[in-house]
Coordinates of C-alpha atoms and ligand atoms in Angstrom, one line a residue:
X5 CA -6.9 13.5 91.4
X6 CA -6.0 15.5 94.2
X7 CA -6.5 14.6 97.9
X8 CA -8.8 16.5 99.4
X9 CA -9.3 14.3 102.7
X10 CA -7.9 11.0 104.2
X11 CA -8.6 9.1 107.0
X12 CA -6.3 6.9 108.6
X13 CA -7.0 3.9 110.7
X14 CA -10.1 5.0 112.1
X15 CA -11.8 3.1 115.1
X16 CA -14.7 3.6 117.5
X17 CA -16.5 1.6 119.7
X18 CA -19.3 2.1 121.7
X19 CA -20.7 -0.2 124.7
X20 CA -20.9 -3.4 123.1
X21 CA -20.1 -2.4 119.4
X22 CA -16.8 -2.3 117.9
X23 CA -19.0 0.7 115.3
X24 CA -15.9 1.3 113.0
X25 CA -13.0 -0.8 112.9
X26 CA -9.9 0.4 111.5
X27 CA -10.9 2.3 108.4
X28 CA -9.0 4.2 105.6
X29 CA -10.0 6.4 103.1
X30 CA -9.1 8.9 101.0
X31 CA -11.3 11.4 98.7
X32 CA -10.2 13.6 96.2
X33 CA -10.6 17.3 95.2
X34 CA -14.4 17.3 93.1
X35 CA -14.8 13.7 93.9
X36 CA -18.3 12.1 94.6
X37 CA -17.4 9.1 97.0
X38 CA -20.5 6.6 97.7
X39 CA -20.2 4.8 101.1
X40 CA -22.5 1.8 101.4
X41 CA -23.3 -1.0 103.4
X42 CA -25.9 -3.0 105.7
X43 CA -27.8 -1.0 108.7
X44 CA -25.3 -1.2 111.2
X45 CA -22.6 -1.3 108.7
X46 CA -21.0 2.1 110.5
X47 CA -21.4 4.5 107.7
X48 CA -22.5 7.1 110.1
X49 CA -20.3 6.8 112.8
X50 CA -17.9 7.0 110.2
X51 CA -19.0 10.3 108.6
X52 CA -20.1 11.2 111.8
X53 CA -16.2 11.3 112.6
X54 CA -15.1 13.3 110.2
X55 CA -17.3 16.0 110.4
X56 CA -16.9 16.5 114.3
X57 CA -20.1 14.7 115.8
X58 CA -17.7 12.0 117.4
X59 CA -14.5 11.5 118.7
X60 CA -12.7 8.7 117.3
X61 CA -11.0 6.5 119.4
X62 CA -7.8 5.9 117.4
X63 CA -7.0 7.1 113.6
X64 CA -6.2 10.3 112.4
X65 CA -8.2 12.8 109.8
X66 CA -6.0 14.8 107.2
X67 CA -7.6 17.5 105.3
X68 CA -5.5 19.2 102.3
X69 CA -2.3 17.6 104.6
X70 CA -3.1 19.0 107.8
X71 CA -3.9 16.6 110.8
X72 CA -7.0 18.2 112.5
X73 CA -9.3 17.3 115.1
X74 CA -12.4 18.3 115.6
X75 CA -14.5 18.6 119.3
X76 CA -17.4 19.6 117.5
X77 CA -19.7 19.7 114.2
X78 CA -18.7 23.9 114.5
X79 CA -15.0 23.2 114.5
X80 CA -15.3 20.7 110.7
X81 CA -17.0 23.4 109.3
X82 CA -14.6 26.0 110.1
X83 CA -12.0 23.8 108.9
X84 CA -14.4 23.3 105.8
X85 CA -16.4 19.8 106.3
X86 CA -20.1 20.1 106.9
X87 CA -22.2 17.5 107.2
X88 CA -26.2 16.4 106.7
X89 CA -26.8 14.0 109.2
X90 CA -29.6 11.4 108.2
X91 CA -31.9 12.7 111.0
X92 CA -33.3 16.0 110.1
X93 CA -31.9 18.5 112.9
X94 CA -33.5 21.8 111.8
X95 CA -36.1 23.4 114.5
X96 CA -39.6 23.1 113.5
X97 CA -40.5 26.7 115.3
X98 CA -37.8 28.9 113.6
X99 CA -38.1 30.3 110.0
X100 CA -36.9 29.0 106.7
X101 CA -34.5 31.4 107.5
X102 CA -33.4 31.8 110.8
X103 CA -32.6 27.7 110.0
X104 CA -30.4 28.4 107.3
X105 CA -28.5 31.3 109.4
X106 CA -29.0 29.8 113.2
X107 CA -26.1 31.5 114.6
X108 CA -24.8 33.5 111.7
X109 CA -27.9 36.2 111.7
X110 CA -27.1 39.8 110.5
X111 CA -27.2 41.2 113.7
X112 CA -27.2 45.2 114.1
X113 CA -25.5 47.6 116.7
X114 CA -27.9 46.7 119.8
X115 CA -27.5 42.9 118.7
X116 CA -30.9 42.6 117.6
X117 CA -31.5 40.4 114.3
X118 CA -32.0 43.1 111.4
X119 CA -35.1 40.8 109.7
X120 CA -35.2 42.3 106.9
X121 CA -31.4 41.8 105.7
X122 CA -32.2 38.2 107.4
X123 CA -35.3 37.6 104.8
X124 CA -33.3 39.0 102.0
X125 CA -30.4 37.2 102.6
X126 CA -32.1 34.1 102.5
X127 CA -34.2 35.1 99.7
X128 CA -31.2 35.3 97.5
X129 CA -29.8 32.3 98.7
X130 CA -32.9 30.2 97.8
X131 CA -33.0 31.9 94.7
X132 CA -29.3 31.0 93.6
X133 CA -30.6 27.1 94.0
X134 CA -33.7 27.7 92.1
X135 CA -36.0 27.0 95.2
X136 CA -39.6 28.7 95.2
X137 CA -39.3 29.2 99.2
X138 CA -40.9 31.5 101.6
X139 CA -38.0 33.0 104.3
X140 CA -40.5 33.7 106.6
X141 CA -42.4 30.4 106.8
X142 CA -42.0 28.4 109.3
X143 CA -40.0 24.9 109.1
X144 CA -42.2 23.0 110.4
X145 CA -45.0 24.0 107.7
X146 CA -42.4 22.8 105.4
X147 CA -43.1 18.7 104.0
X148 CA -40.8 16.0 104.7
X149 CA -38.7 16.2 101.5
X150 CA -38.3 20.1 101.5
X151 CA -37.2 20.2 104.9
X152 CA -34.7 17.8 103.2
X153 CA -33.9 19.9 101.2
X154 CA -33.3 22.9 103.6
X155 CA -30.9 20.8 105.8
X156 CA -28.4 20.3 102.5
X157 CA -28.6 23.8 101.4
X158 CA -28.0 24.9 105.2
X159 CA -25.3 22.8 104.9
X160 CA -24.3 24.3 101.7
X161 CA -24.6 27.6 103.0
X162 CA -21.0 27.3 104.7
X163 CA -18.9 26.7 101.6
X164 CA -17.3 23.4 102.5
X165 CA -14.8 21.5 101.0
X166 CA -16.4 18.7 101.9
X167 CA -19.7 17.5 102.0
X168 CA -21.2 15.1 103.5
X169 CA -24.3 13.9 102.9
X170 CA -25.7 10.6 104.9
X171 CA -29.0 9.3 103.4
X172 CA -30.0 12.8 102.0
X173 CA -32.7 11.6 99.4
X174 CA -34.4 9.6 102.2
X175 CA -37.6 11.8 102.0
X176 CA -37.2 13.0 98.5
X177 CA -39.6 12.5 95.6
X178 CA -37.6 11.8 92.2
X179 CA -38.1 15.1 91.1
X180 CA -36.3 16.6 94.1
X181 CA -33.7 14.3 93.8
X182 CA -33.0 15.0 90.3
X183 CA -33.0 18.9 91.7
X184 CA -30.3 17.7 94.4
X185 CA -28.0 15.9 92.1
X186 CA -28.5 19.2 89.3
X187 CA -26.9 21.0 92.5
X188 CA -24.7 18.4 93.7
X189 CA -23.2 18.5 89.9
X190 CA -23.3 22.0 90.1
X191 CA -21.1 22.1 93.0
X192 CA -18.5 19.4 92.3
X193 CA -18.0 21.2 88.7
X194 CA -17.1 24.0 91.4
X195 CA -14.5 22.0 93.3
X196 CA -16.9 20.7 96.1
X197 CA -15.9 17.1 97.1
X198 CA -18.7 14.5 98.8
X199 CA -18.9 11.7 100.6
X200 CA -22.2 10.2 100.0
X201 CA -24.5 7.9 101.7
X202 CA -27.5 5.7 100.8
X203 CA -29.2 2.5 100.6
X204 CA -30.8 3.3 97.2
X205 CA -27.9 1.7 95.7
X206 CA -29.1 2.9 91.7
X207 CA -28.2 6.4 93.0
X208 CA -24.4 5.5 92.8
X209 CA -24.9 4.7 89.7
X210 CA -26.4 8.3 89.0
X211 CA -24.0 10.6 91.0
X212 CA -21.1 9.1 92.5
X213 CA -17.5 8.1 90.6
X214 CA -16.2 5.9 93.2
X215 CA -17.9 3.4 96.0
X216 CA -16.7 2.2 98.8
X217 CA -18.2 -0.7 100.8
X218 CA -18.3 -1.1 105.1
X219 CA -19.2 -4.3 106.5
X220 CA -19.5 -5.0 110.4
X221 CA -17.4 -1.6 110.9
X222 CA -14.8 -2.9 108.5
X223 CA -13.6 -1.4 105.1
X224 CA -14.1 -3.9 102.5
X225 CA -13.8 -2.7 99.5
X226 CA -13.6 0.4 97.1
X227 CA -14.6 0.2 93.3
X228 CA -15.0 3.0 90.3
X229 CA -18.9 2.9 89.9
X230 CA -18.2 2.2 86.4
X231 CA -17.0 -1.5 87.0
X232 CA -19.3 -2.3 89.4
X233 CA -23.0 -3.3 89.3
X234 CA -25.7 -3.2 91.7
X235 CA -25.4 -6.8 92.4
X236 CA -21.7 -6.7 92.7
X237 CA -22.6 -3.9 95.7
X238 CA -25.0 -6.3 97.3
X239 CA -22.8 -9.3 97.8
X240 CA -20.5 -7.2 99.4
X241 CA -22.6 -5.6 101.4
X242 CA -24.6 -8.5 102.7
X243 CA -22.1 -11.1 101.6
X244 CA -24.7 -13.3 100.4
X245 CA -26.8 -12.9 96.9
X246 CA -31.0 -11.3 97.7
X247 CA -32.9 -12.7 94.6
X248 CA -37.1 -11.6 94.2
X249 CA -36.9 -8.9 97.1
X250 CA -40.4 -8.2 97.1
X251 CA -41.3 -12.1 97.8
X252 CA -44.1 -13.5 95.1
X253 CA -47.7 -12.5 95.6
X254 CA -49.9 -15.2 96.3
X255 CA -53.1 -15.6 94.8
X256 CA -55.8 -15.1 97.4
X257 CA -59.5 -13.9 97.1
X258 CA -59.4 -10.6 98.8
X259 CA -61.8 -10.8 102.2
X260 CA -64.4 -8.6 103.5
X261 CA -64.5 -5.1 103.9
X262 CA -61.5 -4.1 106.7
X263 CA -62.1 -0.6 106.3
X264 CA -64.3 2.2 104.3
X265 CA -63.2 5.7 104.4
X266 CA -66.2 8.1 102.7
X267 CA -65.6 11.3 101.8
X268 CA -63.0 12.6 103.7
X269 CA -62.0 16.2 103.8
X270 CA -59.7 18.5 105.5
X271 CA -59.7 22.2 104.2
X272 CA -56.8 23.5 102.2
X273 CA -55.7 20.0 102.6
X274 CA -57.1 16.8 101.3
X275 CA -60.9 16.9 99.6
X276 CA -63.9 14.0 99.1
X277 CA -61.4 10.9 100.1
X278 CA -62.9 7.6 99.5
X279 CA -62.0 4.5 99.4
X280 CA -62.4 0.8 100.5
X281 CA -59.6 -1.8 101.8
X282 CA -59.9 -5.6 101.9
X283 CA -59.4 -7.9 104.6
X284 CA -55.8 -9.2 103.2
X285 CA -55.2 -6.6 100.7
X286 CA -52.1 -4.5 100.2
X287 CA -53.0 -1.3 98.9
X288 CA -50.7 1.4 97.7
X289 CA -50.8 5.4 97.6
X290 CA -48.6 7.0 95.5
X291 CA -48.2 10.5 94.7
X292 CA -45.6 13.1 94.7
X293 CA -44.4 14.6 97.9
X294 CA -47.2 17.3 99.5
X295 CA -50.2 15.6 97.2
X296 CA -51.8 14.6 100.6
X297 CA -50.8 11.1 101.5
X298 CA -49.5 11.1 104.8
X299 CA -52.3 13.9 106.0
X300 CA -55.2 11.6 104.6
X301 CA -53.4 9.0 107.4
X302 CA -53.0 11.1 110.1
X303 CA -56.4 11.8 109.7
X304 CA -57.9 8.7 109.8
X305 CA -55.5 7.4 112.8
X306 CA -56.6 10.9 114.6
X307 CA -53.2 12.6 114.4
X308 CA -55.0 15.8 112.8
X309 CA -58.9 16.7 113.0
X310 CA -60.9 16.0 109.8
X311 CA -63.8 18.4 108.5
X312 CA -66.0 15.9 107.3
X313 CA -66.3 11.9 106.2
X314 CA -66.9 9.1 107.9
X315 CA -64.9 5.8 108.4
X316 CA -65.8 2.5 108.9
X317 CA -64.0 -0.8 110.5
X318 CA -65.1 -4.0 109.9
X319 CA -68.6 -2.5 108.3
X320 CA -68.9 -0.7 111.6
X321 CA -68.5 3.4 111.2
X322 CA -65.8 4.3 114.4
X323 CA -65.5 7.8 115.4
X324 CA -61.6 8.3 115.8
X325 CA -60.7 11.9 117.3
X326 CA -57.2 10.9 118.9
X327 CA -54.5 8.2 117.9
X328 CA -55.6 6.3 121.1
X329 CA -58.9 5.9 119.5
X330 CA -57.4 4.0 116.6
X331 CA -55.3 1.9 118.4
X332 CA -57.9 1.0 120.7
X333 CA -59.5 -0.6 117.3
X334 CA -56.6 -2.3 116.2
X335 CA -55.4 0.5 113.6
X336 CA -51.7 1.0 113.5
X337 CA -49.9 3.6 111.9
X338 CA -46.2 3.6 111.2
X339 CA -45.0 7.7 110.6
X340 CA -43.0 8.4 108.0
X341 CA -41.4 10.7 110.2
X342 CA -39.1 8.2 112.7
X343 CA -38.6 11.0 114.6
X344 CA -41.8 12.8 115.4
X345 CA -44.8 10.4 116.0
X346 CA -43.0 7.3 115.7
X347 CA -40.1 6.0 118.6
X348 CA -39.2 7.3 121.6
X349 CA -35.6 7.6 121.4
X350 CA -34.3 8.3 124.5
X351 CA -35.9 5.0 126.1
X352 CA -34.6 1.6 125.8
X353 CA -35.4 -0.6 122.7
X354 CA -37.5 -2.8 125.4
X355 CA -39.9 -0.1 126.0
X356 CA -40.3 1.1 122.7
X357 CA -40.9 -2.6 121.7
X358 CA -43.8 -2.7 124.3
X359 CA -44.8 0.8 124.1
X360 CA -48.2 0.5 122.1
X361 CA -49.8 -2.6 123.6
X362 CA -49.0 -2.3 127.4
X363 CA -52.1 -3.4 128.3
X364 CA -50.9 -6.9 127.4
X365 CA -48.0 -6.9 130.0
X366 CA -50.1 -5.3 132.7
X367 CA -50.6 -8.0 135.6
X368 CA -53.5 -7.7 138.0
X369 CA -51.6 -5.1 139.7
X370 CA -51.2 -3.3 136.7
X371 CA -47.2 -3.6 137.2
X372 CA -45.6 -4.4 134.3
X373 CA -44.4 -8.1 134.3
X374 CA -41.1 -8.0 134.0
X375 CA -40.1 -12.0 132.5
X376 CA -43.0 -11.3 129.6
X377 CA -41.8 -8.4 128.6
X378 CA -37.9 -9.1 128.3
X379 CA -39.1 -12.7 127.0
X380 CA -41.4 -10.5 124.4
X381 CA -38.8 -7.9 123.5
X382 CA -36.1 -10.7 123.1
X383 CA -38.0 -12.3 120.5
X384 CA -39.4 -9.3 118.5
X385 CA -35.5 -8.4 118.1
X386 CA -34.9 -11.4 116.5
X387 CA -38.3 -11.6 114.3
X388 CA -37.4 -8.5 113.2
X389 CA -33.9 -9.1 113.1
X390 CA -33.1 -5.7 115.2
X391 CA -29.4 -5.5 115.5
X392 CA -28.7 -4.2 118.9
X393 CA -26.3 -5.2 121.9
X394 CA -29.3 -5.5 124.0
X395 CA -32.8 -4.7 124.7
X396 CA -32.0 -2.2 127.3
X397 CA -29.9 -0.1 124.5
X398 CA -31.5 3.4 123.9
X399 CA -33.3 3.5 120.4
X400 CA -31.2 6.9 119.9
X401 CA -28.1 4.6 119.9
X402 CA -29.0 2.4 116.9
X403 CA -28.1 2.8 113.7
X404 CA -31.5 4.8 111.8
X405 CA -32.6 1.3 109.6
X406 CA -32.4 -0.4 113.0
X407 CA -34.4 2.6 114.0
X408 CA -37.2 2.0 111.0
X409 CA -37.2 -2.2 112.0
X410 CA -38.2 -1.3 115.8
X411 CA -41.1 0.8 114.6
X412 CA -42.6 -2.1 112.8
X413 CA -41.9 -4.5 115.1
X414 CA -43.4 -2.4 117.8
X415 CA -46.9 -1.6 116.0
X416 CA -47.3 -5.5 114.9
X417 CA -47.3 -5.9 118.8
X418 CA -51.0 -4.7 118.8
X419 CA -51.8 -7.4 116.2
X420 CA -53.6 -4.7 114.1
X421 CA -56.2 -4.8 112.0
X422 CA -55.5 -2.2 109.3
X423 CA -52.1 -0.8 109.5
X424 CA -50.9 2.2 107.6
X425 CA -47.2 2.1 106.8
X426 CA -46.2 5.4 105.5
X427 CA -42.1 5.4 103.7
X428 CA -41.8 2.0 106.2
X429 CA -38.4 1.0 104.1
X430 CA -36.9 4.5 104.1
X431 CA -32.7 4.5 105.0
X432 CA -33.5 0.8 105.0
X433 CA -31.0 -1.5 103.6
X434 CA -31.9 -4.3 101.2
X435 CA -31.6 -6.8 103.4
X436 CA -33.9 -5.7 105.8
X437 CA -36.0 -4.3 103.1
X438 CA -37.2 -8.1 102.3
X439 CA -37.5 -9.0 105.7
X440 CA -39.9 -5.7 106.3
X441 CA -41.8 -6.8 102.4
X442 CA -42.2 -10.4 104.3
X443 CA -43.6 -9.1 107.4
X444 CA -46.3 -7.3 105.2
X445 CA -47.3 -9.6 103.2
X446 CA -47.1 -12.0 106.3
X447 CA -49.8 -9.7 107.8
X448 CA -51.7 -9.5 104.5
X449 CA -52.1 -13.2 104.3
X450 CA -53.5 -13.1 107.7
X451 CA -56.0 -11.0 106.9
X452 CA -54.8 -7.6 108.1
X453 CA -55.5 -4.7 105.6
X454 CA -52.6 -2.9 104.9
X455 CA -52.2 0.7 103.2
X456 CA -48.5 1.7 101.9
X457 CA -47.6 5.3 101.2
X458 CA -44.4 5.2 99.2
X459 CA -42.2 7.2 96.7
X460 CA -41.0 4.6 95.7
X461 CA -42.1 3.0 92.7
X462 CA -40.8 0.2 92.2
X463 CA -41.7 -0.7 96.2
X464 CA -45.4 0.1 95.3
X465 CA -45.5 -1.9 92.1
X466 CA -43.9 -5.0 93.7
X467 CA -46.0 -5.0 96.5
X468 CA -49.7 -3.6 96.1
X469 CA -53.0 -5.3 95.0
X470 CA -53.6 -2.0 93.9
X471 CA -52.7 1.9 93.7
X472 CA -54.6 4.8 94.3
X473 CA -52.7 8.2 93.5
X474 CA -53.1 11.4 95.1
X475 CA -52.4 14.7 93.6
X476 CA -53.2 17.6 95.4
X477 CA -55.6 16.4 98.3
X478 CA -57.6 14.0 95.7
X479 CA -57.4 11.0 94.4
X480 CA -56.8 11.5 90.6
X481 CA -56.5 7.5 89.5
X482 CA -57.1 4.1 90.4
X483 CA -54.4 1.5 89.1
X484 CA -55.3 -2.0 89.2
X485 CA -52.4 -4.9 89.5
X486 CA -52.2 -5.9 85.9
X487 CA -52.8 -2.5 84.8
X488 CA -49.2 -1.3 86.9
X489 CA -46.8 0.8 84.7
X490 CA -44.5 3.8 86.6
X491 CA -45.6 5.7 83.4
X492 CA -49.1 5.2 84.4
X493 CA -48.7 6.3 88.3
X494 CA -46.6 9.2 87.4
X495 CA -48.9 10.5 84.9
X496 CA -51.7 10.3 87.5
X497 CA -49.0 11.5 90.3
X498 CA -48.5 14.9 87.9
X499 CA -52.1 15.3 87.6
X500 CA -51.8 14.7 84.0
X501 CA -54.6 11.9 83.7
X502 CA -58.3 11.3 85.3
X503 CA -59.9 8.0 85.8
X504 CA -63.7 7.0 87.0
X505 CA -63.1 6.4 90.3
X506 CA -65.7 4.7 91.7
Ligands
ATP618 N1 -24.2 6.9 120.1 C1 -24.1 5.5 120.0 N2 -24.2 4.8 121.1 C2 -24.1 3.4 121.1 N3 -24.1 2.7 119.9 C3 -24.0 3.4 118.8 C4 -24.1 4.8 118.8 N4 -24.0 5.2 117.5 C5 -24.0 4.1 116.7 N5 -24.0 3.0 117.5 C6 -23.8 1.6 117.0 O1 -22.8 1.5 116.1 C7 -23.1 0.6 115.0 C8 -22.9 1.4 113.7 O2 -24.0 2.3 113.6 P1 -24.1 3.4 112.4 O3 -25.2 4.3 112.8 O4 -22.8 4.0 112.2 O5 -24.5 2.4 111.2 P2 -25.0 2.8 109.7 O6 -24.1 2.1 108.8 O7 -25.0 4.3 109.6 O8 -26.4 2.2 109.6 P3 -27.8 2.7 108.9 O9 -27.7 2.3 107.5 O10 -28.9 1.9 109.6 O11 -27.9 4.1 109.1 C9 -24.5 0.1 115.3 O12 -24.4 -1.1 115.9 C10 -25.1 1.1 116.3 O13 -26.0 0.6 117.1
MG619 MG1 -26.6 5.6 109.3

């Protein structure tokens, strides 16, 4: 095959970190290379490297034999590599359109942006990839998973040579991600070459022809997908075997009634919510992206206002109008979207870590105590195995599955009652996957009710006690443990089944 790009002895460190640490590789012309590896691993350094988001320190970057160097993202797509970065970057206030053109709008002679030829444009780009899209809507309107979606084509929208692609299913239901790899498919046919990230290693198996593996910042190894199998990737990954990642369910009577949500509504968005969750139980809501999941839990935690329904804690009905409200009473929820109502990135690990339950750390003088909370910080990043160089490292500054690991271990700092984990292993590697399935069921055994949103199937049917799923702001079915099948869910999930639900 061709060569397309090389890298050559890449390093970079950052304070602390040596992130990637001498690393070759070389991708050929239609190629889909998988990188994989541990949180931490480097992977998006890495990428980030070749597509002009970071300077390396040493190595060099050939592309169709030319040394280049990039200063910026701009200058590796003029030279033809464009990259998804695993945090979304599009702006929320801007347009489907004016995303996918920011800086390359059809301007006219007094420099003003001719909208129509903007709208059009964009219309017939969306409609070359098959995507039911409104141009004029506004990105922030847009779910989770099609603002995914919108990154890649943006992306896609420059012709690269090379794409890269770090974590981009992520936030993707299965049937988008069958519609990305359609278009992935699509595009290699056409010469496109990938590099492609992600921890949801039977994805490789689906797309890619070629793996390689990072450890630590190191190259370790590189394997054609077809002599390779998933366990094969995990020992190298982790260098050590994961058997039963979801931990065994124990038996346990269920407790009393945590908390009883009656008839929720919200207009145009979810309708006549109810259900009940044990003291102890784990229970699961599936559904396809955009069938209401994540609103009915903003709701409750006070994110978004509610039209009508009540909720009770502990038997009690609580009237929750603001996220301070619920956390006040012990509910916790962890966002799906790391980004938005979850960290604060540009403060220090530490204060993230303490951010939700100050009130602990608060001396007489209400000044923060200083020993606690390093002391407290200290030991949450080893609980939760938090790979960082130290607790005053900004949260922006580690790797996105360290990200997803401080967000739980900042909630369980309020020693909630109920918590709502919405996508809580997303861009999370396996390893810390079964530390995250531990910490839940750790909670669930102590009596905390937990509700998990998830895409993910298999997550759901490891985990749960039982599964409601949503489709289209209602519950449509009720699955209990011994009943679990995907088939089941995603007949539900589609809308395709009704069940009593009591
Ligand atoms: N801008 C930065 N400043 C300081 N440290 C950084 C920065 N970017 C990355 N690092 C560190 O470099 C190391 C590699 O991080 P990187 O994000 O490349 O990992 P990754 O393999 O992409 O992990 P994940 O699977 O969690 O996304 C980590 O220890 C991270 O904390
Ligand atoms: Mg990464």
């Amino acid at each position: 095959m061709e060569e397309v790009l090389r890298a050559e002895n890449i390093s970079k460190s950052f304070p602390g970190v040596l992130a990637v640490d001498n690393v070759s590789l070389s991708l050929g012309h239609g190629e889909i290379l998988a990188l994989v590896g541990e949180n931490g691993a480097g992977k998006s350094t890495l990428t980030q490297i070749l597509g002009g988001a970071q300077r390396p320190d040493s190595g060099r970057i050939i592309l169709e034999g030319k040394t280049v160097s990039f200063n910026s993202p701009a200058d590796a797509i003029r030279a033809g590599i464009s990259m998804v970065f695993q945090e979304l970057s599009l702006v929320g206030s801007l347009s489907v359109a004016e995303n996918i053109f920011a800086n390359r709008q059809p301007v006219g002679r007094l420099n003003n942006v001719q909208w129509k030829a903007l709208y059009q444009e964009a219309q017939d780009f969306l409609s070359r990839f098959d995507l039911d899209l409104d141009p004029r809507i506004l990105v922030k309107r847009l779910s989770m998973g099609q603002q995914q979606i919108l990154e890649i084509l943006k992306a896609i929208s420059t012709h690269p040579k090379v794409l890269i692609l770090d974590e981009p299913t992520s936030s993707l239901t299965e049937n988008e991600i069958a519609y990305l790899f359609q278009n992935i498919r699509k595009l290699q046919e056409q010469g496109m070459s990938f590099i492609y990230i992600t921890h949801k290693l039977s994805e490789i198996f689906q797309i890619a022809s070629r793996v390689i593996v990072m450890r630590d910042g190191k190259y370790i190894a590189s394997r054609n997908v077809s002599e390779v199998s998933e366990n094969d990737l995990v020992s190298m990954m982790v260098g050590r075997q994961i058997t039963n990642l979801y931990g065994a369910a124990v038996e346990k009577p269920l407790g009393a009634e945590r908390l009883r949500v009656e008839s929720l509504s919200r207009k145009g968005v979810f309708q006549d919510i109810n259900f009940q969750l044990r003291a102890g139980e784990i229970l699961g809501f599936a559904g396809l992206v955009g069938a209401g999941r994540t609103e009915v839990a903003r709701a409750i935690f006070g994110i978004d206002r509610k039209d009508s329904g009540k909720i009770y804690l502990n038997g009690n009905e609580i009237q929750i109008s603001k996220p301070e409200d619920a956390i006040k009473r012990r509910i916790a929820y962890l966002t799906e979207d790391r980004k938005g109502w979850g960290l604060f990135l540009g403060m220090t690990v530490r204060e993230n870590l303490i951010a939700p339950s100050l009130k602990r750390f608060a001396s007489r003088m209400d000044f923060l105590n200083q020993k606690l909370v390093n002391e407290y910080a200290e030991k949450q990043i080893e609980i939760y195995s938090i790979q960082t160089a130290s607790i005053l490292k900004k949260v922006l500054h580690l790797s996105g599955g360290n990200q997803q690991k401080c967000l739980v271990a900042m909630w369980m700092g309020i020693q909630p009652e109920v918590v709502i984990f919405d996508e809580p292993t997303r861009g999370v590697d396996v390893g810390a996957r079964a530390e995250i399935y531990k910490t839940l069921r750790e909670f669930a055994n102590a009596g905390v009710g937990i509700i998990l949103i998830s895409s993910d199937l298999p997550e759901l049917i490891g985990m749960c006690d039982r599964i409601l799923v949503m489709h289209q702001g209602r519950i449509k079915g009720e699955v209990q443990r011994k009943d679990f099948s995907e088939e089941l869910i995603l007949s539900y999930a589609a809308g395709l089944e009704e069940t009593q639900h009591a």
